[in-house]
XYZ file of C-alpha atoms in Angstrom:
286
model
C 19.379 10.691 11.208
C 18.692 13.802 9.542
C 15.235 12.266 8.843
C 12.197 14.617 10.242
C 9.547 13.376 12.036
C 5.956 15.257 11.030
C 2.268 14.259 11.526
C 0.441 15.169 14.544
C 1.392 14.225 18.169
C 2.396 10.693 18.160
C 3.701 8.936 21.235
C 6.343 6.917 20.329
C 8.607 4.752 23.270
C 12.892 -5.194 20.432
C 13.306 -11.956 20.208
C 12.862 -13.370 16.853
C 9.977 -14.691 15.090
C 9.908 -18.215 15.105
C 12.008 -19.638 12.640
C 10.570 -23.040 12.065
C 7.306 -23.351 10.207
C 5.098 -26.865 10.707
C 2.191 -27.605 8.846
C 0.850 -25.782 6.002
C 2.039 -22.458 5.833
C -1.189 -21.490 3.667
C -3.119 -22.383 6.328
C -1.639 -21.845 9.540
C -3.781 -18.687 11.060
C -1.828 -16.455 13.898
C -3.801 -14.183 16.166
C -1.461 -11.550 15.390
C -2.021 -11.875 11.526
C -3.834 -8.858 10.291
C -6.425 -9.560 7.477
C -6.110 -7.620 4.460
C -9.643 -6.946 4.524
C -10.063 -8.634 1.303
C -11.206 -12.300 1.445
C -9.782 -13.444 -1.993
C -6.176 -12.308 -1.202
C -6.287 -13.700 2.254
C -7.075 -17.232 1.193
C -3.311 -17.015 -0.661
C -1.020 -15.098 2.022
C 0.278 -17.304 4.273
C -1.462 -17.152 7.359
C -4.441 -15.806 5.854
C -3.411 -12.310 6.026
C -0.464 -9.600 6.582
C 2.533 -11.752 8.464
C 3.845 -9.347 11.424
C 7.762 -10.094 12.012
C 8.177 -10.342 8.069
C 8.864 -8.046 5.099
C 6.348 -7.851 1.953
C 7.572 -6.691 -0.846
C 5.105 -4.757 -3.366
C 6.475 -4.541 -6.661
C 5.103 -1.453 -8.426
C 4.871 0.317 -12.072
C 4.643 3.446 -10.534
C 3.530 4.907 -7.072
C -0.447 5.686 -7.493
C -1.587 2.226 -9.272
C -3.552 1.506 -5.879
C -1.132 -0.186 -3.467
C -2.346 2.321 -0.572
C -5.545 1.296 -1.325
C -4.882 -2.345 -1.122
C -3.640 -1.639 2.513
C -5.856 0.676 3.738
C -7.876 -1.530 5.624
C -4.907 -3.146 7.172
C -4.170 0.111 8.272
C -7.505 1.223 9.778
C -7.158 -1.974 11.628
C -4.197 -1.237 13.107
C -4.631 2.481 13.583
C -8.285 2.101 14.843
C -8.981 -0.828 16.440
C -5.399 -2.220 17.788
C -4.163 1.353 18.486
C -0.888 0.878 16.722
C 1.032 3.693 14.925
C 2.093 3.276 11.380
C 5.185 5.111 9.876
C 5.396 6.084 6.578
C 9.503 6.438 5.949
C 10.440 8.542 2.471
C 6.913 8.207 0.450
C 7.220 9.666 -2.772
C 4.395 12.022 -2.010
C 3.386 14.378 0.898
C 0.558 12.502 2.690
C -2.907 13.507 2.674
C -4.770 13.349 6.076
C -8.244 13.775 4.028
C -7.902 10.823 2.055
C -6.935 8.851 5.238
C -9.708 9.956 7.141
C -11.879 9.051 4.047
C -10.470 5.550 4.334
C -10.838 5.587 8.001
C -7.422 5.414 9.084
C -7.281 7.053 12.534
C -4.757 10.062 11.574
C -3.088 10.678 15.159
C -1.452 7.254 14.670
C 0.094 8.063 11.552
C 4.094 9.273 11.320
C 5.984 10.324 8.326
C 9.448 9.684 8.145
C 11.041 12.561 5.466
C 14.753 10.734 4.602
C 17.240 11.048 2.056
C 17.677 7.559 0.023
C 21.076 6.784 1.501
C 18.972 7.295 5.048
C 15.709 5.554 4.282
C 17.246 1.868 5.218
C 18.444 3.062 8.993
C 15.534 5.119 9.320
C 13.465 1.928 8.633
C 14.949 0.264 10.992
C 14.840 2.325 13.935
C 10.700 2.865 13.145
C 10.927 -0.837 13.573
C 12.768 -0.899 17.101
C 10.360 1.754 18.523
C 7.314 0.209 20.698
C 3.795 0.526 19.638
C 4.076 0.019 16.343
C 1.838 -1.816 13.685
C 2.970 -1.140 10.461
C 6.219 0.339 8.872
C 5.985 1.332 5.040
C 9.163 2.246 3.197
C 9.903 3.455 -0.019
C 13.648 2.225 -1.272
C 13.807 1.961 -4.999
C 17.450 0.795 -4.721
C 18.158 -1.629 -2.142
C 20.949 -4.389 -1.929
C 20.383 -8.200 -0.719
C 22.150 -7.793 2.178
C 20.138 -4.510 3.492
C 16.690 -6.551 2.369
C 18.400 -8.964 4.844
C 18.940 -6.405 7.337
C 15.518 -5.320 6.922
C 14.101 -8.229 7.165
C 15.570 -8.944 10.743
C 14.855 -5.913 12.094
C 11.031 -6.763 11.443
C 11.583 -10.451 12.923
C 12.642 -8.986 15.908
C 10.396 -6.086 15.790
C 7.350 -8.155 14.809
C 5.745 -5.496 12.979
C 4.418 -5.386 9.282
C 6.832 -4.181 7.089
C 5.725 -3.376 3.423
C 8.551 -2.097 1.252
C 8.240 -0.558 -2.059
C 10.185 -1.316 -4.787
C 9.840 -1.017 -8.661
C 8.855 -3.734 -10.988
C 12.505 -4.212 -12.278
C 13.464 -5.681 -8.931
C 11.230 -8.873 -9.315
C 14.174 -10.429 -11.192
C 16.527 -9.677 -7.966
C 16.875 -11.856 -4.805
C 15.359 -10.929 -1.785
C 14.887 -11.670 1.771
C 11.480 -10.690 1.539
C 9.163 -13.881 2.876
C 6.613 -12.199 0.806
C 6.773 -10.802 -2.665
C 3.759 -9.408 -4.758
C 3.759 -7.950 -8.334
C 1.238 -5.300 -8.711
C -0.382 -4.102 -11.888
C -3.326 -1.995 -12.951
C -5.866 -3.667 -15.314
C -7.205 -1.464 -17.800
C -11.598 -2.476 -17.793
C -12.861 -4.471 -21.279
C -15.080 -1.442 -22.141
C -12.546 1.751 -21.126
C -12.951 3.010 -24.396
C -16.319 3.636 -24.042
C -16.035 5.021 -20.513
C -15.694 8.539 -19.151
C -12.788 9.587 -17.053
C -14.465 9.158 -13.555
C -16.465 5.679 -14.786
C -12.886 4.384 -15.715
C -11.312 5.485 -12.962
C -13.961 3.347 -10.606
C -13.332 0.146 -13.115
C -9.937 0.093 -13.040
C -8.972 -3.316 -11.146
C -5.316 -4.254 -9.374
C -3.518 -7.533 -10.688
C -1.738 -9.065 -7.878
C 0.853 -12.035 -8.677
C 2.366 -13.490 -5.486
C 6.061 -14.586 -6.599
C 7.840 -15.466 -3.634
C 5.710 -17.076 -0.178
C 5.856 -19.583 2.023
C 4.281 -22.053 -0.018
C 3.288 -22.971 -3.353
C 3.333 -20.243 -6.253
C -0.333 -19.055 -7.367
C -1.893 -20.786 -10.482
C -2.382 -17.561 -11.768
C -2.656 -13.544 -10.347
C -5.738 -12.221 -8.496
C -7.339 -9.313 -9.635
C -8.845 -7.024 -6.927
C -11.158 -4.249 -7.317
C -9.950 -1.415 -6.034
C -12.760 1.645 -7.018
C -11.084 5.256 -6.932
C -13.426 7.734 -5.277
C -13.424 11.440 -4.652
C -12.418 11.746 -0.696
C -14.184 14.241 1.577
C -13.786 17.330 -0.867
C -15.410 20.416 0.041
C -19.189 20.338 -1.481
C -18.653 22.991 -4.171
C -15.863 20.816 -5.512
C -18.194 17.729 -4.915
C -20.993 18.810 -6.445
C -18.976 19.680 -9.495
C -17.542 16.299 -9.962
C -21.122 14.695 -9.715
C -22.762 17.184 -11.722
C -20.745 16.096 -15.022
C -22.552 14.070 -17.644
C -21.908 10.882 -17.972
C -19.976 10.464 -21.162
C -18.954 14.100 -21.232
C -15.235 13.486 -21.683
C -14.115 10.132 -22.509
C -9.932 8.917 -22.104
C -8.539 6.220 -23.853
C -5.143 5.277 -22.365
C -2.412 2.452 -22.906
C -1.954 0.070 -19.974
C 1.773 1.149 -19.504
C -0.037 4.780 -18.382
C -2.504 3.555 -16.271
C -0.486 4.709 -13.113
C 0.814 8.077 -14.554
C -3.108 8.796 -15.549
C -4.282 8.223 -12.154
C -1.635 10.133 -10.723
C -2.434 13.003 -12.876
C -6.335 12.649 -11.773
C -5.836 12.696 -8.027
C -2.956 15.536 -8.386
C -5.877 17.636 -9.941
C -8.919 17.353 -7.313
C -5.670 18.150 -4.923
C -4.485 21.230 -6.682
C -8.121 22.203 -5.903
C -7.653 21.794 -2.348
C -3.922 22.823 -1.802
C -2.678 19.409 -0.872
C -0.286 16.977 -1.472
C -1.075 14.430 -3.754
C -2.454 10.768 -2.589
C -3.972 7.708 -3.529
C -7.623 7.473 -2.974
C -9.900 4.496 -2.221
C -13.591 3.760 -1.230
C -13.245 1.406 1.985
C -16.430 -0.558 1.541
C -15.769 -3.112 -0.723
C -15.152 -6.787 -0.076
C -13.875 -9.145 -2.558
C-alpha cells in the first residue's frame, strides 16, 4: 500500500452493525460502548459513550487543540483494560511515546501508519479490517461523500471505533458519519493576567455536537482538559517549575490558540529531540 507501519511490535492478524435503533438513541447503552471518561460528555453521546461500529468526526481548527487529550481515556481503556490495538493513520505529527505513557496508554498497543493523502482512506479501511483493533484514528482533510460512506461501512463491519479528524470548514458539508463534533479551544476569562503555563492549564475545549442520533444539543459543552508537561527529564521539569508565576505573560487572540499550544508543546519537545504531540493530564473528571 506504500504505507509504513511503525511503533513497537504489535500483532495484527470482518457483519454489519444493527441498522435499526429502537427506543431512545441517547439513553440506550450498549455493552460495547466505550466511555469518553467525561461524565458530562457521556450524557450527551448516543449510548452514553463512544459508539463502536460508527465514524465520529472531530472538526478542529488546527491540530493540537486538545483532540488527543479528549480521546485519551478511551484509548487507555482500549489498550490497557481491553488489550486492543489503536491505529493512527496519517497523523500530522510524529507520535510521542513519552506523552502516551504520561496518559497511561499502553504504547505497545499503538500502531502508526504513515500514508500519503491519496492512500489514507485505503489504509484506514484496511486497518479497520484487522483483528484485535479497538480504534482507528484517521486524519483526512479532504474527503468525498462517497468515501465517507465507505469508511462508515468499514467501521460498521469491524465494530470498532473510528475517529476522523477534519478541518472546521467541513462542518458545512454533508457526511455519512453518525456523530459529528466541532471542537474549539476557549480562552480563560482572566487570560490577560496569566503567564503561559497558567494559561495553558486553564484553556478549555468547547464541543458542539452538530449531528447525532437524537436531538441536537441546546448549547455546546465545555470540558476542562488541562495541559501538563509529561514525564520530562528531571532537570527540564525543575527548570519549568522553578519559573516565577508571573514571569512571562502571553495574550493571544482566540483564533491563534491552537497554533500557540502547538508552538509551546514543540518548545518542550525540542529539548528532548522528540516529535510534537498534544500533552494532557489523565486525572480530571468532568
